[in-house]
PDB file of C-alpha atoms in Angstrom:
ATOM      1  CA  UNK A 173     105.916 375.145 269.986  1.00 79.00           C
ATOM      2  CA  UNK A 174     106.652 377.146 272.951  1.00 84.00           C
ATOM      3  CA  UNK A 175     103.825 377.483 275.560  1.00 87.00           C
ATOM      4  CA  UNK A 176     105.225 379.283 278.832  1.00 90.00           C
ATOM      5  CA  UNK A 177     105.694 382.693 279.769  1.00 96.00           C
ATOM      6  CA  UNK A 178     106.494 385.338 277.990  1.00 95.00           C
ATOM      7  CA  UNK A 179     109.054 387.416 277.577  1.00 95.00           C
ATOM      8  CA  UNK A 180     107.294 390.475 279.339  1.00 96.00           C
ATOM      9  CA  UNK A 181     106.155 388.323 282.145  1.00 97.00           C
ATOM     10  CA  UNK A 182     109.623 386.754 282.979  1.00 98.00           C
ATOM     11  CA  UNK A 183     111.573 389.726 282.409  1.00 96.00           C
ATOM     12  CA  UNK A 184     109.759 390.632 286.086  1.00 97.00           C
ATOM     13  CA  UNK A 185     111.434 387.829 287.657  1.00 97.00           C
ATOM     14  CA  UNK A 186     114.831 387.066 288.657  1.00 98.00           C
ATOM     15  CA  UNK A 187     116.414 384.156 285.987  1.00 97.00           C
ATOM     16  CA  UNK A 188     116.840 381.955 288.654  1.00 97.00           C
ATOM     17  CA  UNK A 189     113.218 381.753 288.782  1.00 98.00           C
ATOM     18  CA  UNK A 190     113.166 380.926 285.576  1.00 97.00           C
ATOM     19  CA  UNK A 191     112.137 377.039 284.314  1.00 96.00           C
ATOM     20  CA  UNK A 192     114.861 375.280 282.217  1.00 94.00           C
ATOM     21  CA  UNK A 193     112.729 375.242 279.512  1.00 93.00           C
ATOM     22  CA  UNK A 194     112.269 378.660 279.622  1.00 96.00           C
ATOM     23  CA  UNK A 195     115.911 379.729 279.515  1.00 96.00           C
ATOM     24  CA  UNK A 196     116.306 376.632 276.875  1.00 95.00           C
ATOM     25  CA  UNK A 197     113.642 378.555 274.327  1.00 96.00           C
ATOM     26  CA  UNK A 198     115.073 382.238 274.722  1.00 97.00           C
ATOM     27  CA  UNK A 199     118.371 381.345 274.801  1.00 97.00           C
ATOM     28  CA  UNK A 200     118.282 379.197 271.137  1.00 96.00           C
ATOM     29  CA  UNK A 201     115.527 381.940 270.074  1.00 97.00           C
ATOM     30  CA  UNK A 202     118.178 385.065 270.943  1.00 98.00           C
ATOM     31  CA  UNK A 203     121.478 382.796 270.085  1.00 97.00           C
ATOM     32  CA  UNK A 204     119.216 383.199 266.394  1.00 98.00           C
ATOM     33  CA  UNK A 205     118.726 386.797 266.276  1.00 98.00           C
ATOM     34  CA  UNK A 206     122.277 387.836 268.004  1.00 97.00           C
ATOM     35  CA  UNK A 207     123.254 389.448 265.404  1.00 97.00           C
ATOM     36  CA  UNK A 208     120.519 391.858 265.539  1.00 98.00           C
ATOM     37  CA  UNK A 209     120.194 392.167 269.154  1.00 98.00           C
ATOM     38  CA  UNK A 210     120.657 395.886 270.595  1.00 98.00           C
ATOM     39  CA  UNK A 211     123.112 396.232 273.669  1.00 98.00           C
ATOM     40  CA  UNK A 212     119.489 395.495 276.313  1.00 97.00           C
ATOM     41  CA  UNK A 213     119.199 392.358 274.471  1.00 97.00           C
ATOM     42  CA  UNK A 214     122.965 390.975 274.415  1.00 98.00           C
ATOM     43  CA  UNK A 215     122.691 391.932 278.104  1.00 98.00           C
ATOM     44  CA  UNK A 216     119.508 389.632 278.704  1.00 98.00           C
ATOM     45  CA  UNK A 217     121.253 387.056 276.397  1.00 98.00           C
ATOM     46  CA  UNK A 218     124.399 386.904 278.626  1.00 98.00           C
ATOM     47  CA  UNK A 219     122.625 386.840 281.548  1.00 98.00           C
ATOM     48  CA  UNK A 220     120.033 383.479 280.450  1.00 98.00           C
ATOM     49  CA  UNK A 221     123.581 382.205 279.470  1.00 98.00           C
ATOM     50  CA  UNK A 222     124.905 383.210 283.073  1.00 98.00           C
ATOM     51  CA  UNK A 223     121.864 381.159 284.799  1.00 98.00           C
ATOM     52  CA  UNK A 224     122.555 378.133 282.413  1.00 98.00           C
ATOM     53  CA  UNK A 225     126.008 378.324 283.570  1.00 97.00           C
ATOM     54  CA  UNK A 226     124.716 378.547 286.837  1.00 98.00           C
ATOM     55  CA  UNK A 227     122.371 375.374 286.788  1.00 96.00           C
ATOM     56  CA  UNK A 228     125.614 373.009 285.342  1.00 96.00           C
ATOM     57  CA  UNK A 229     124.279 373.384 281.768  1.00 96.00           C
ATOM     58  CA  UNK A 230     120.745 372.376 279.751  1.00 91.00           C
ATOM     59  CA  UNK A 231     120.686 368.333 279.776  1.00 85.00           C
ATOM     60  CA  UNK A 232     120.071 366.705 275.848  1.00 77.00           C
ATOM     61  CA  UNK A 233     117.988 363.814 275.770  1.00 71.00           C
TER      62      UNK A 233
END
């Protein structure tokens, strides 16, 4: 279960300042609902993808 900021508190911030685990959780928990997502949320959704990108990828133990 996820236990770190939410959504209303990190939309403040910049994504860089995002943790990992952070962009890990909303990215799988708006990959889910993309097909539902209005045009604000495929914009947030590219841009947690963006920082991912950014940070060489989310490492898989």
């Amino acid at each position: 279960m996820y236990a770190g900021r939410d959504m209303t508190e990190l939309s403040m911030m910049a994504k860089s300042e995002w943790k990992t685990s952070e962009l890990a959780f909303f990215h799988l928990s708006l990959q889910q609902i993309a097909p539902y997502l209005n045009s604000e949320g495929q914009t947030i959704h590219r841009e947690i993808i963006k920082e991912i990108e950014n940070r060489g990828g989310i490492k898989v133990i």
